[in-house]
JSON list of C-alpha atoms and ligand atoms in Angstrom, two decimals:
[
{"chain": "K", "resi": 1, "resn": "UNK", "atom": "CA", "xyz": [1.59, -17.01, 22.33]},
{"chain": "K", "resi": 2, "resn": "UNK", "atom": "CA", "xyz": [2.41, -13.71, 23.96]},
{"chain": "K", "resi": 3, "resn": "UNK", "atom": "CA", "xyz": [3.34, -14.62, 27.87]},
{"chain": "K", "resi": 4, "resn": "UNK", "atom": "CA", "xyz": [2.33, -11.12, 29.29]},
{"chain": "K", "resi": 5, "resn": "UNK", "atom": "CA", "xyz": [-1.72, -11.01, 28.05]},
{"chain": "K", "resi": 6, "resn": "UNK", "atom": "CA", "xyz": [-2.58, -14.22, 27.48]},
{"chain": "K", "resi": 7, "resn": "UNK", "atom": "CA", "xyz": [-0.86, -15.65, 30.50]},
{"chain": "K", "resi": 8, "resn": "UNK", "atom": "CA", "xyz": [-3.29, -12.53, 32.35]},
{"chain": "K", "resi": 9, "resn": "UNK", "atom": "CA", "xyz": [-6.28, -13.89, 30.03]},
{"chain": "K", "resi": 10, "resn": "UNK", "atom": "CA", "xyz": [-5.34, -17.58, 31.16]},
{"chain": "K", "resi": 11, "resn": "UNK", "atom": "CA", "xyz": [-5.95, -16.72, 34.74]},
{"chain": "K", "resi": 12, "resn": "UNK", "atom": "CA", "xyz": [-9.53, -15.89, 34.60]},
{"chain": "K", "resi": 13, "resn": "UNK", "atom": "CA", "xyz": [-10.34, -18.21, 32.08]},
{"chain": "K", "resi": 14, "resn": "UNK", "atom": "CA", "xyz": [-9.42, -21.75, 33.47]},
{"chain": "K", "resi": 15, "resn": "UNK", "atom": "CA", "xyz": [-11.03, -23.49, 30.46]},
{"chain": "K", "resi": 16, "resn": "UNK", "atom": "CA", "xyz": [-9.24, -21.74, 27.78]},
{"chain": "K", "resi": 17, "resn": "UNK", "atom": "CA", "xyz": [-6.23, -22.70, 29.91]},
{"chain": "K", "resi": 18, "resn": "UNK", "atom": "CA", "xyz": [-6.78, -26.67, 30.42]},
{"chain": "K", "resi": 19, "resn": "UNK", "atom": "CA", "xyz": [-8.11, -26.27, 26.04]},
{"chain": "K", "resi": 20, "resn": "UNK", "atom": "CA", "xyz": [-4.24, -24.92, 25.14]},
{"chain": "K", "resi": 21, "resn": "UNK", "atom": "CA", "xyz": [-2.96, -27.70, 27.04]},
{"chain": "K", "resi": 22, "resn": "UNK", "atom": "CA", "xyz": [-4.66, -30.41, 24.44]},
{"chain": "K", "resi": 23, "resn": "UNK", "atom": "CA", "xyz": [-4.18, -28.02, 21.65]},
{"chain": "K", "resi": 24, "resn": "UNK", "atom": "CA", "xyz": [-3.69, -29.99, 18.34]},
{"chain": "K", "resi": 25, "resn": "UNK", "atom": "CA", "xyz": [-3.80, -29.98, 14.63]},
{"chain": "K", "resi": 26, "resn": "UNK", "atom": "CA", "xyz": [-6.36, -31.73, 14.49]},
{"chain": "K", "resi": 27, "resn": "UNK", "atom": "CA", "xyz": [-8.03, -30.71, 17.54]},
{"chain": "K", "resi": 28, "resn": "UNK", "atom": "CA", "xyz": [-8.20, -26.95, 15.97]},
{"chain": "K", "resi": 29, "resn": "UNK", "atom": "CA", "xyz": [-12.11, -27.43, 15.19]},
{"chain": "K", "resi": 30, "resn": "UNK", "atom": "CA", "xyz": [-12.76, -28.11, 18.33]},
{"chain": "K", "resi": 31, "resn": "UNK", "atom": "CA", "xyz": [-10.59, -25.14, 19.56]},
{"chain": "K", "resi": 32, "resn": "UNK", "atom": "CA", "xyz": [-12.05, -22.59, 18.02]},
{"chain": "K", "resi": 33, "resn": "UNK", "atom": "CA", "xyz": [-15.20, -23.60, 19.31]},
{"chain": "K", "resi": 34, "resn": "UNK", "atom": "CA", "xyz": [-14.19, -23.03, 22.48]},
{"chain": "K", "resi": 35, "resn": "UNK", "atom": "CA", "xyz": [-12.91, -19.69, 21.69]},
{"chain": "K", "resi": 36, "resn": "UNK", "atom": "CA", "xyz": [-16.28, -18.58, 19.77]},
{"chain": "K", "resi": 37, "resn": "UNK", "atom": "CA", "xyz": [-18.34, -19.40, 23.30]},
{"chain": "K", "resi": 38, "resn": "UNK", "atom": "CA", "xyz": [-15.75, -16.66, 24.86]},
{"chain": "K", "resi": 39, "resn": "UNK", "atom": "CA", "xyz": [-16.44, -14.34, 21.98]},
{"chain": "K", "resi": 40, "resn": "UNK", "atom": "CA", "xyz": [-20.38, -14.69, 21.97]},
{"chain": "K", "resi": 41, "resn": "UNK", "atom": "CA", "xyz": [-20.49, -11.64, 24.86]},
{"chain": "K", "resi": 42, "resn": "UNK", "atom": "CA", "xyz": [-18.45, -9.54, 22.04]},
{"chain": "K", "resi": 43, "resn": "UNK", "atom": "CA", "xyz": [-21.15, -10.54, 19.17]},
{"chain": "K", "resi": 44, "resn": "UNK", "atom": "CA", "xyz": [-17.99, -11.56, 16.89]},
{"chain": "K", "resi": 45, "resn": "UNK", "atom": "CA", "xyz": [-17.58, -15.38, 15.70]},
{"chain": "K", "resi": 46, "resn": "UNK", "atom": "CA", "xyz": [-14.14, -16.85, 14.39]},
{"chain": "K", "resi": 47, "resn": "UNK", "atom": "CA", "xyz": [-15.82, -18.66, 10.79]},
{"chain": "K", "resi": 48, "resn": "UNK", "atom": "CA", "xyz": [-14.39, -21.83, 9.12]},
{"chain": "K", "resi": 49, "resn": "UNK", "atom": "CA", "xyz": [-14.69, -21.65, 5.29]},
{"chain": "K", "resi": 50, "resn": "UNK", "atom": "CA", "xyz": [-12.86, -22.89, 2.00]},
{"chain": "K", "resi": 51, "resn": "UNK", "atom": "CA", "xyz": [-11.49, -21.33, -0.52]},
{"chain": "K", "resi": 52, "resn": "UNK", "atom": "CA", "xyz": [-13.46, -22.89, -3.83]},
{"chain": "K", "resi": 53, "resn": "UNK", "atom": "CA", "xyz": [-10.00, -22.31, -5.91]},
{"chain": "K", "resi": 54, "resn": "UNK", "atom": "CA", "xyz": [-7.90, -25.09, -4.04]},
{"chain": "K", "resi": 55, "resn": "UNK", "atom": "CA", "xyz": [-9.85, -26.27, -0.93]},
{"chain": "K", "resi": 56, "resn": "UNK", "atom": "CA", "xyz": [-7.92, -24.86, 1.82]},
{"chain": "K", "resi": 57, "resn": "UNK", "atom": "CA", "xyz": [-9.37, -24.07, 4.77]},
{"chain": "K", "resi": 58, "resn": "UNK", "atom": "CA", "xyz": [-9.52, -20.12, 5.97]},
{"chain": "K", "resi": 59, "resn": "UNK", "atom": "CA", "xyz": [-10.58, -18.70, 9.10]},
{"chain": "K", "resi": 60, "resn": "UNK", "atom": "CA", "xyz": [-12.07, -15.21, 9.34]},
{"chain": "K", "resi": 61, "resn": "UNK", "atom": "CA", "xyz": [-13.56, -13.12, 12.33]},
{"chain": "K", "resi": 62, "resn": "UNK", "atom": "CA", "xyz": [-16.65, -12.10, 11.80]},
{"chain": "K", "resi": 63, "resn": "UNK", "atom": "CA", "xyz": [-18.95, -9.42, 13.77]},
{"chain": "K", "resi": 64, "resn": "UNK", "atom": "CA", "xyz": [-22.57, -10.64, 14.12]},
{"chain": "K", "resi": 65, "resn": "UNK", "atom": "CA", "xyz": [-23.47, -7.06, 14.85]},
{"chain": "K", "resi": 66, "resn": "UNK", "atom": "CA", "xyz": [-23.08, -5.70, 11.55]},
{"chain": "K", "resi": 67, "resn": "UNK", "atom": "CA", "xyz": [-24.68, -7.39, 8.61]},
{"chain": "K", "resi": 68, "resn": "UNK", "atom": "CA", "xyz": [-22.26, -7.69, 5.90]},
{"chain": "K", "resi": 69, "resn": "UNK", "atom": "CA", "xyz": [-24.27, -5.07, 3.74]},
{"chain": "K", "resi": 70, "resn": "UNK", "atom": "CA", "xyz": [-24.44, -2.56, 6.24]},
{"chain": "K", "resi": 71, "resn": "UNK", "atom": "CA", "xyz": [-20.53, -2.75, 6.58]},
{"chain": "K", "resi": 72, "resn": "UNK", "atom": "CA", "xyz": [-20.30, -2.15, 2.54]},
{"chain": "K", "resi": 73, "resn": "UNK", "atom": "CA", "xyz": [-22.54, 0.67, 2.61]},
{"chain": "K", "resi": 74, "resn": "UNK", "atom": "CA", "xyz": [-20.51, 2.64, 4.63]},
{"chain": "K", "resi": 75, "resn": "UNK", "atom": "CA", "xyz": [-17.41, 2.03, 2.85]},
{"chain": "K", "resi": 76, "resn": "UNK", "atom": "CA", "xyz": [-18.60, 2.58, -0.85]},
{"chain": "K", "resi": 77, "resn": "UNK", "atom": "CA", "xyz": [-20.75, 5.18, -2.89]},
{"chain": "K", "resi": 78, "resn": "UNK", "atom": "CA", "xyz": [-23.78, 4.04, -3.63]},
{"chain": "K", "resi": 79, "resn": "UNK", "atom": "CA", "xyz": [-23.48, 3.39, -7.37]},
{"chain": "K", "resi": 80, "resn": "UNK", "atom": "CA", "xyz": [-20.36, 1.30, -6.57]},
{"chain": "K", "resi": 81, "resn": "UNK", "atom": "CA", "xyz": [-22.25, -0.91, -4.47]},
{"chain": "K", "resi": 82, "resn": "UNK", "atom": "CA", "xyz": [-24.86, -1.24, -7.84]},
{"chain": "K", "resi": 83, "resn": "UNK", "atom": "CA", "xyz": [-22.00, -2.43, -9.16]},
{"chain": "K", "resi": 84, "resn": "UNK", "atom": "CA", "xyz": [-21.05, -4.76, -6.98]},
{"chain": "K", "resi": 85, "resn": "UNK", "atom": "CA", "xyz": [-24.50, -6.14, -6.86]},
{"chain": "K", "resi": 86, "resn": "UNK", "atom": "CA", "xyz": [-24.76, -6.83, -10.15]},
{"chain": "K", "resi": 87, "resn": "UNK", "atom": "CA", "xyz": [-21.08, -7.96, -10.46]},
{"chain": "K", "resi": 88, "resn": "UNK", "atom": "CA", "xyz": [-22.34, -10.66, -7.92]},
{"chain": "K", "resi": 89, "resn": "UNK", "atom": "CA", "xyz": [-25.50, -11.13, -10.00]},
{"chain": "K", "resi": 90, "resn": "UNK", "atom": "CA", "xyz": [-23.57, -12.17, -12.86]},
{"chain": "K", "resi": 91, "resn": "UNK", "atom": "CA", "xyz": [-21.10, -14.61, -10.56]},
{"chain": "K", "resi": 92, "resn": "UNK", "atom": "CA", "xyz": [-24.05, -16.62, -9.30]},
{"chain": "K", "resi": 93, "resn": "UNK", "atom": "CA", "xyz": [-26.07, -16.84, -12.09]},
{"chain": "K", "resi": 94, "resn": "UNK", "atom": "CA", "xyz": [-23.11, -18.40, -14.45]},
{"chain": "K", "resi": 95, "resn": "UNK", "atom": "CA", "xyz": [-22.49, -21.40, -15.01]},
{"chain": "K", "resi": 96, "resn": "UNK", "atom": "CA", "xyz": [-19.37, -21.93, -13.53]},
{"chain": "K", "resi": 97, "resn": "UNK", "atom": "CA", "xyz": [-19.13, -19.18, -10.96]},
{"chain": "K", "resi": 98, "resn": "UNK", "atom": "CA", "xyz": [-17.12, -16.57, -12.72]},
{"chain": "K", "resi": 99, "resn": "UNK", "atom": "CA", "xyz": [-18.23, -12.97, -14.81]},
{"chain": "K", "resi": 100, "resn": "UNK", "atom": "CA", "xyz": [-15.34, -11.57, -17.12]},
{"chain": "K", "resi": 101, "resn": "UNK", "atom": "CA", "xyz": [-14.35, -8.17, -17.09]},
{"chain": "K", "resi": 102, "resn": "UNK", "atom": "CA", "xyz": [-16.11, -7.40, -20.31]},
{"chain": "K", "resi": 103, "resn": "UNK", "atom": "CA", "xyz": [-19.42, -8.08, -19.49]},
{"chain": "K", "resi": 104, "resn": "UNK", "atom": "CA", "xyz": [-18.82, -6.20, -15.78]},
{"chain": "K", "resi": 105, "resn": "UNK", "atom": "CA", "xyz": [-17.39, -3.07, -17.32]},
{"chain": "K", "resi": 106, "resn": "UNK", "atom": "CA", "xyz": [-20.91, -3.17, -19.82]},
{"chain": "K", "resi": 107, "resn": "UNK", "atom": "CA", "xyz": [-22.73, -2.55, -16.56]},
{"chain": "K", "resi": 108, "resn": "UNK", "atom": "CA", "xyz": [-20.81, 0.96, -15.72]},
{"chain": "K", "resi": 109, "resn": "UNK", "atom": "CA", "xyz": [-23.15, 2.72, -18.11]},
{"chain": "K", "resi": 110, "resn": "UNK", "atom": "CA", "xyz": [-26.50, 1.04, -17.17]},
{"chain": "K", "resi": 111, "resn": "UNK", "atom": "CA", "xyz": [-25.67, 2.05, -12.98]},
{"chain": "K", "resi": 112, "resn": "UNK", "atom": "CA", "xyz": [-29.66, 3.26, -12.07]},
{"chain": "K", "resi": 113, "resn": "UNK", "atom": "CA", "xyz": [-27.82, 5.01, -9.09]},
{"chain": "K", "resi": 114, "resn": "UNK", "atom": "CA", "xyz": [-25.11, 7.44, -11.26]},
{"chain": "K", "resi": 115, "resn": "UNK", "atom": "CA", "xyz": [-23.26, 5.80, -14.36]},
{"chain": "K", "resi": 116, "resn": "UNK", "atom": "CA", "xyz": [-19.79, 5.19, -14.42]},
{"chain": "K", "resi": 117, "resn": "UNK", "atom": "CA", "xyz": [-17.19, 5.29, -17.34]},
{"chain": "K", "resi": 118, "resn": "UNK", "atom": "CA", "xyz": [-15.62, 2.42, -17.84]},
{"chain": "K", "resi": 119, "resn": "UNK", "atom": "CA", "xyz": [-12.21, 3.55, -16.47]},
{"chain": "K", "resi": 120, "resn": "UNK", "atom": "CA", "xyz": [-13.95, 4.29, -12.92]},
{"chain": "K", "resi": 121, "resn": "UNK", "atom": "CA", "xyz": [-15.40, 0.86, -13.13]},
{"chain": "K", "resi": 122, "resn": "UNK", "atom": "CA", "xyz": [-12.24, -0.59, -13.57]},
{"chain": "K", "resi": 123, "resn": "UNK", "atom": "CA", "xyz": [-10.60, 0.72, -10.77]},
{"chain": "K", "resi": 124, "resn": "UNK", "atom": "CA", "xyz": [-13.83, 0.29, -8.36]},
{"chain": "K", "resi": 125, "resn": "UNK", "atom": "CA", "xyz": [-13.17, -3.70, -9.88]},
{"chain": "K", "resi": 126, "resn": "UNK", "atom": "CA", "xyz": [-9.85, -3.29, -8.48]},
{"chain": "K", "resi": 127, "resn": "UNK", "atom": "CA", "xyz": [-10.54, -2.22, -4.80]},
{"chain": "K", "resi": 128, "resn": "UNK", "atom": "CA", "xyz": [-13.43, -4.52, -4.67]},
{"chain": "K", "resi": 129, "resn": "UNK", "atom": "CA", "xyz": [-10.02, -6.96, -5.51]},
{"chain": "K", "resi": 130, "resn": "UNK", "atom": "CA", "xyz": [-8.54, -5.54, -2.88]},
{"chain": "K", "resi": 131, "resn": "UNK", "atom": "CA", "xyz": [-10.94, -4.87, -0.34]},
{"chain": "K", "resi": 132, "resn": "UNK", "atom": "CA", "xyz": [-11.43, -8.86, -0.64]},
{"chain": "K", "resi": 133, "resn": "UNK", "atom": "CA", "xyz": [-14.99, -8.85, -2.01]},
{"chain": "K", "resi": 134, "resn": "UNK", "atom": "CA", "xyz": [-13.75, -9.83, -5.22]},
{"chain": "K", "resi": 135, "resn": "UNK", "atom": "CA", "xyz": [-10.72, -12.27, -6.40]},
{"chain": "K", "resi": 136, "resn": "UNK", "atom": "CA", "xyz": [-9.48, -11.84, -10.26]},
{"chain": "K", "resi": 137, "resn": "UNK", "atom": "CA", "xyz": [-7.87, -14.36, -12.28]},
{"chain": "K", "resi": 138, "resn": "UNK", "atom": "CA", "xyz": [-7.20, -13.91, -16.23]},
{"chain": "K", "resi": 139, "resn": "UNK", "atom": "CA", "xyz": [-10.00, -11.14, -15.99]},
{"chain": "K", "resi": 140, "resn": "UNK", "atom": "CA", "xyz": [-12.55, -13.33, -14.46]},
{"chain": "K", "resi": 141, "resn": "UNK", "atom": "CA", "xyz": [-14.11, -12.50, -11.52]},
{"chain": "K", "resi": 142, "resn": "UNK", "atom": "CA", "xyz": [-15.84, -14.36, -8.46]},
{"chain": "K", "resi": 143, "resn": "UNK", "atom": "CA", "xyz": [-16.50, -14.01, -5.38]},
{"chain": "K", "resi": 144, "resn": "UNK", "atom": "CA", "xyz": [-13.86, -14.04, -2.94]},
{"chain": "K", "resi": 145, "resn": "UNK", "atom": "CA", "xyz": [-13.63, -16.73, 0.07]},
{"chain": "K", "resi": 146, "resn": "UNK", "atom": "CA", "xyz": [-14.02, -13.88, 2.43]},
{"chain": "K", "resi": 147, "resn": "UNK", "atom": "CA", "xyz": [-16.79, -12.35, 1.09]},
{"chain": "K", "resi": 148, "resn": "UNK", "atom": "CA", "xyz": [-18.52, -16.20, 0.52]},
{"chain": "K", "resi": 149, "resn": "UNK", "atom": "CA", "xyz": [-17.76, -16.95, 4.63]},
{"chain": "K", "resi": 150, "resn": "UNK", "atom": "CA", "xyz": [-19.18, -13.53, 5.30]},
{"chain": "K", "resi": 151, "resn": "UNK", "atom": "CA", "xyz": [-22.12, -13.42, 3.20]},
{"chain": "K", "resi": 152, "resn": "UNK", "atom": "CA", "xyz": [-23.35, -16.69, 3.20]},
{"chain": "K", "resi": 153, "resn": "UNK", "atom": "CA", "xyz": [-26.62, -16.42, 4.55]},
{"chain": "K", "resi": 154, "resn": "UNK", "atom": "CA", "xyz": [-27.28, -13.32, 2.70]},
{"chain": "K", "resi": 155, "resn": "UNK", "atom": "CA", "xyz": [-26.56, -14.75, -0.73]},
{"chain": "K", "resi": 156, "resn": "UNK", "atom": "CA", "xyz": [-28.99, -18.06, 0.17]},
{"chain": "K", "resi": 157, "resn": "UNK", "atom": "CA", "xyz": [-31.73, -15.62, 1.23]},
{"chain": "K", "resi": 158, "resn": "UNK", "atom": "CA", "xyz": [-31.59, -13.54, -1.80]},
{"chain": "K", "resi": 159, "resn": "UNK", "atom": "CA", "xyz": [-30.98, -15.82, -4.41]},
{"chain": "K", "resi": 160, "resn": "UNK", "atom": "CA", "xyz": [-32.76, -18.30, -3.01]},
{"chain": "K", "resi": 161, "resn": "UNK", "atom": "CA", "xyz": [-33.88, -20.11, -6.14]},
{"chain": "K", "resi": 162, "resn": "UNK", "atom": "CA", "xyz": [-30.91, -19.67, -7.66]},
{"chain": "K", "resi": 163, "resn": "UNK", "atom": "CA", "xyz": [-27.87, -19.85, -5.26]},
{"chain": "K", "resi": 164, "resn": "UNK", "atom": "CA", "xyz": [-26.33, -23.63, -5.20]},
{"chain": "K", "resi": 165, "resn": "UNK", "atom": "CA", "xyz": [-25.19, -25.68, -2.50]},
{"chain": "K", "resi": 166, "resn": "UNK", "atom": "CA", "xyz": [-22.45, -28.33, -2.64]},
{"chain": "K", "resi": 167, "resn": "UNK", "atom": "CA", "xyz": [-23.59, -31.67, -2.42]},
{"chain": "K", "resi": 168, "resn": "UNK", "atom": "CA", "xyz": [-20.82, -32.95, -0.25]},
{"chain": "K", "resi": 169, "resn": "UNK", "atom": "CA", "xyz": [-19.81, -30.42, 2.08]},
{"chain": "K", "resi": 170, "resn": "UNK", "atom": "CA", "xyz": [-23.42, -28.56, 1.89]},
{"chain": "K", "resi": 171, "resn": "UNK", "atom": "CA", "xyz": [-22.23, -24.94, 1.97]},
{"chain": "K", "resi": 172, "resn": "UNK", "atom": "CA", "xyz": [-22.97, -21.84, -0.72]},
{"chain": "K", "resi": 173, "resn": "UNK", "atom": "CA", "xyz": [-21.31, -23.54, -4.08]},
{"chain": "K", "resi": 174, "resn": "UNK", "atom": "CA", "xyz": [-20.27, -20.37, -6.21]},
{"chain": "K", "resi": 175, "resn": "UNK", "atom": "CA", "xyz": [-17.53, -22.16, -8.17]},
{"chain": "K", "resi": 176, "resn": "UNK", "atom": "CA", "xyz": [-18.86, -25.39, -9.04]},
{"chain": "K", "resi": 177, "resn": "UNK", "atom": "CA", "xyz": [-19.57, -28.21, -11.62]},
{"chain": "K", "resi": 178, "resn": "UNK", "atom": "CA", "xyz": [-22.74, -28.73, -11.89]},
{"chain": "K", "resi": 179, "resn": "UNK", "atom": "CA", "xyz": [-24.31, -32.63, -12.69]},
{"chain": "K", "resi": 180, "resn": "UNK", "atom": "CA", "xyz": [-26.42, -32.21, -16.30]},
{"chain": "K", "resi": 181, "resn": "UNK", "atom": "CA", "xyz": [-29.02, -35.07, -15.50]},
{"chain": "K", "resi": 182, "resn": "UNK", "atom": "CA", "xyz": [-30.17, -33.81, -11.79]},
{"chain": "K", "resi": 183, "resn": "UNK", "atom": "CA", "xyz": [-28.55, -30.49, -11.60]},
{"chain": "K", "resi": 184, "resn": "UNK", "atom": "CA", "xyz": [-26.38, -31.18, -8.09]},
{"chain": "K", "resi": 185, "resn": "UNK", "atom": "CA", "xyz": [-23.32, -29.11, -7.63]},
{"chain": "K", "resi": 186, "resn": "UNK", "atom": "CA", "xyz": [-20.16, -29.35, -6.15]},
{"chain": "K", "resi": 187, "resn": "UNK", "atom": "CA", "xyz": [-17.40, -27.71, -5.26]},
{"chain": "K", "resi": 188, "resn": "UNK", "atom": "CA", "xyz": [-14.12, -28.36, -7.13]},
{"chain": "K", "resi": 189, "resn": "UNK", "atom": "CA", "xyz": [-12.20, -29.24, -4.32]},
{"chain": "K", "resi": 190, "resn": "UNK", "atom": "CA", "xyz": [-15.18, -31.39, -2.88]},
{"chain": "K", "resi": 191, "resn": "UNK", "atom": "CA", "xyz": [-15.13, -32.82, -7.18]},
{"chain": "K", "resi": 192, "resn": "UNK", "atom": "CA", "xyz": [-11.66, -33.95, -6.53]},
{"chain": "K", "resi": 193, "resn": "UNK", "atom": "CA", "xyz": [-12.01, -35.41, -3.73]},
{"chain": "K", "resi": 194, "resn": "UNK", "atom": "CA", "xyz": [-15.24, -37.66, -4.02]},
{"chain": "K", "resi": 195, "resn": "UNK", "atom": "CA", "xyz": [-14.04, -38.72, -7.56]},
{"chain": "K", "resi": 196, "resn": "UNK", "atom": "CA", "xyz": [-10.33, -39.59, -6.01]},
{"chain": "K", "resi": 197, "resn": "UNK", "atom": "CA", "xyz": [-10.64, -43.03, -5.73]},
{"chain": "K", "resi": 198, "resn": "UNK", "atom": "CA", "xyz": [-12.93, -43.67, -8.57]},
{"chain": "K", "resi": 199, "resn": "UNK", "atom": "CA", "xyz": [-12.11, -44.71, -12.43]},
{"chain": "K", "resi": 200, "resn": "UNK", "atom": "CA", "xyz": [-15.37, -43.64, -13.43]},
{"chain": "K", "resi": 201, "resn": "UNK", "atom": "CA", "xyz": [-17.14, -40.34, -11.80]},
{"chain": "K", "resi": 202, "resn": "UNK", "atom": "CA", "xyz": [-21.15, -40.79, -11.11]},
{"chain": "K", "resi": 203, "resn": "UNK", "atom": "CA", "xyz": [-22.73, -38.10, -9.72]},
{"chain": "K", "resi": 204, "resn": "UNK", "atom": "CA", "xyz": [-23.70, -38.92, -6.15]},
{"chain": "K", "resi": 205, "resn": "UNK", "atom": "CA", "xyz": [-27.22, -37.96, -6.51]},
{"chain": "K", "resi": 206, "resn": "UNK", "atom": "CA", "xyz": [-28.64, -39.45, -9.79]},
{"chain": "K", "resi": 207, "resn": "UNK", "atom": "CA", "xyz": [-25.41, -42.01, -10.15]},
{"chain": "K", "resi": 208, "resn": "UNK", "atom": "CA", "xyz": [-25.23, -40.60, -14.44]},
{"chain": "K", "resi": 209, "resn": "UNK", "atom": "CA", "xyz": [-21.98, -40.38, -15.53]},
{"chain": "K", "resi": 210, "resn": "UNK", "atom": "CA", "xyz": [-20.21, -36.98, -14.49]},
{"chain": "K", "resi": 211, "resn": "UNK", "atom": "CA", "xyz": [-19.36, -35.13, -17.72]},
{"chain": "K", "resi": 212, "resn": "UNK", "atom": "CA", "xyz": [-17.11, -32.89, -16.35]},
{"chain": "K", "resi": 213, "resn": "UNK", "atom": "CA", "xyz": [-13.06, -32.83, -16.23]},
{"chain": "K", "resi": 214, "resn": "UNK", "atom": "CA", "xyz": [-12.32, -33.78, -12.06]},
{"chain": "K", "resi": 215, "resn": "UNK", "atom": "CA", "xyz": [-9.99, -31.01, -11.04]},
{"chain": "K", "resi": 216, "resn": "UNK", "atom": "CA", "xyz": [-6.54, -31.90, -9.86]},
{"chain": "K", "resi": 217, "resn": "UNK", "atom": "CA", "xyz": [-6.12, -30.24, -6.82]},
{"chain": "K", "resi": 218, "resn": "UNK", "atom": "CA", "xyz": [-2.62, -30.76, -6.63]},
{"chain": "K", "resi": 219, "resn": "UNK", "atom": "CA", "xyz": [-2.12, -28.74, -9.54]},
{"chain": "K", "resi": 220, "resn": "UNK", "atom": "CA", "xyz": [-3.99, -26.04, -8.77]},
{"chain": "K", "resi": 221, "resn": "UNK", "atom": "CA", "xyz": [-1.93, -25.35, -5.01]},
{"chain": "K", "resi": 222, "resn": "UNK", "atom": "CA", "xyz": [1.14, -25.20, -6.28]},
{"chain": "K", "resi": 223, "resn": "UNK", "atom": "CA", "xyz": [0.04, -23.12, -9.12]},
{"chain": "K", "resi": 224, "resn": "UNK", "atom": "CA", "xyz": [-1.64, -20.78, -5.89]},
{"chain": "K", "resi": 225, "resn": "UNK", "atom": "CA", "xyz": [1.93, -20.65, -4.11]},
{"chain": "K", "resi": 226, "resn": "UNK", "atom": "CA", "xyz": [3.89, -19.74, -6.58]},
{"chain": "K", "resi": 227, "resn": "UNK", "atom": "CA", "xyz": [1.50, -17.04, -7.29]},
{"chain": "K", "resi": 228, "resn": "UNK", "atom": "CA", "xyz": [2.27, -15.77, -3.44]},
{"chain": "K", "resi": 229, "resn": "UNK", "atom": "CA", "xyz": [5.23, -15.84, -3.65]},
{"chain": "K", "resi": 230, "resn": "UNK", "atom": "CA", "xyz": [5.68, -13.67, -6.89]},
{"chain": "K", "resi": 231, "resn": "UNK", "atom": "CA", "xyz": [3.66, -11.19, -5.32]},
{"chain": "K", "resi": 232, "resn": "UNK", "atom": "CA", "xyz": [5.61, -11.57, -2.03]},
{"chain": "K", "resi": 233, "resn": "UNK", "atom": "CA", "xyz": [8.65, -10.45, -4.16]},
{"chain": "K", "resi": 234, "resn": "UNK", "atom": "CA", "xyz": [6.69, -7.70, -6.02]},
{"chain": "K", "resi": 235, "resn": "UNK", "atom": "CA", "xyz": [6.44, -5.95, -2.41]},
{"chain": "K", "resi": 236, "resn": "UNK", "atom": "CA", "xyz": [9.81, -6.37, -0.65]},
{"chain": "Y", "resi": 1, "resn": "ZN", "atom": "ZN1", "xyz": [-1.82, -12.49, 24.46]},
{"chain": "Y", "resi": 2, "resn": "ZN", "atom": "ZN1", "xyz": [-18.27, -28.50, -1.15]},
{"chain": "Y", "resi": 3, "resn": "ZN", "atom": "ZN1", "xyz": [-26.94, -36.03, -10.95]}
]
């Protein structure tokens, strides 16, 4: 904490103060609850989400003022944002939450707004990977944790018959497993860790065997960090 503003900030806000002084871990919930009812004047919002790859929590700030959408418009051409929709189309109504580059890039040449050539829709696939709208892995693309915690609302009102939530932790399900009997679905971290202490998986709804493999979640963190790290070294 930075002793010259936020001692300043401190002053007039006696509550924040007395909150820092029970700060914990596992008090941060309940900490940046506080902090959201001091950021309601400003129309922003700190968000709690999880990334669907390995279950980790992420935070994000998020202005109330500006709908997602509107915020897009004004930073992409119009037929990129076709693409995008469509791109996000193709993510939600997949099985398993993913659309691979080869059935994105046959979309470039069907744009209603301008067409692209594949090459351009490559490299708009690439900001949107950048820009955090999109996260790529082996050429398959979802939808980012950023752009899930931001979009949320707008994804369950437009694909409303469509969209899944997670049966345990009852948020927007993009990546999922899905049960085959009752059609549930859950995240994979939320898979992982219902089925943790159980030899045999039953879905939670319809209690039929779960046909899927339960994600090790283990696994899949350390395979994120080393990832980071590479990419730490590819920009030093
Ligand atoms: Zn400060
Ligand atoms: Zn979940
Ligand atoms: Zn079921």
């Amino acid at each position: 904490m930075c002793t010259t503003c936020c001692e300043l900030h401190l002053a007039w806000l006696p509550e924040v103060e007395s909150f820092l002084v029970y700060y914990a871990h596992d008090k941060l919930d309940d900490f940046i609850a506080t902090i959201n009812i001091r950021l309601q004047p400003l129309f922003m919002q700190i968000r709690k989400g999880m990334s669907e790859g390995d279950g980790r929590a992420h935070y994000a700030l998020v202005n109330l003022a500006e709908t997602e959408i509107t915020k897009m418009a004004s930073d992409y051409a119009e037929n990129e944002l076709e693409l995008f929709r469509k791109t996000m189309d193709l993510i939600i109504l997949s099985e398993n939450g993913f659309a691979c580059s080869t059935d994105i890039l046959n979309l470039a040449d069907q744009l209603k707004t301008k067409k692209m050539k594949k090459k351009e829709a490559e490299q708009v696939l690439k900001i949107f990977v950048e820009d955090k709208w999109l996260s790529e892995r082996n050429g398959e693309y979802t939808l980012h944790t950023r752009c899930i915690m931001e979009m949320e609302q707008y994804i369950l009102s437009i694909y409303q018959d469509t969209a899944r939530k997670c049966n345990i932790c009852h948020s927007l399900a993009i990546q999922s497993q899905v049960c085959e009997t009752c059609g549930i679905a859950m995240h994979l971290p939320c898979v992982a860790k219902y089925f943790k202490a159980q030899a045999e998986p039953r879905c939670p709804h319809c209690n039929d065997f779960w046909p899927h493999e339960i994600p090790d979640m283990s696994r899949i963190e350390s395979q994120s960090s080393s990832k980071r790290d590479s990419r730490k070294g590819l920009h030093s």
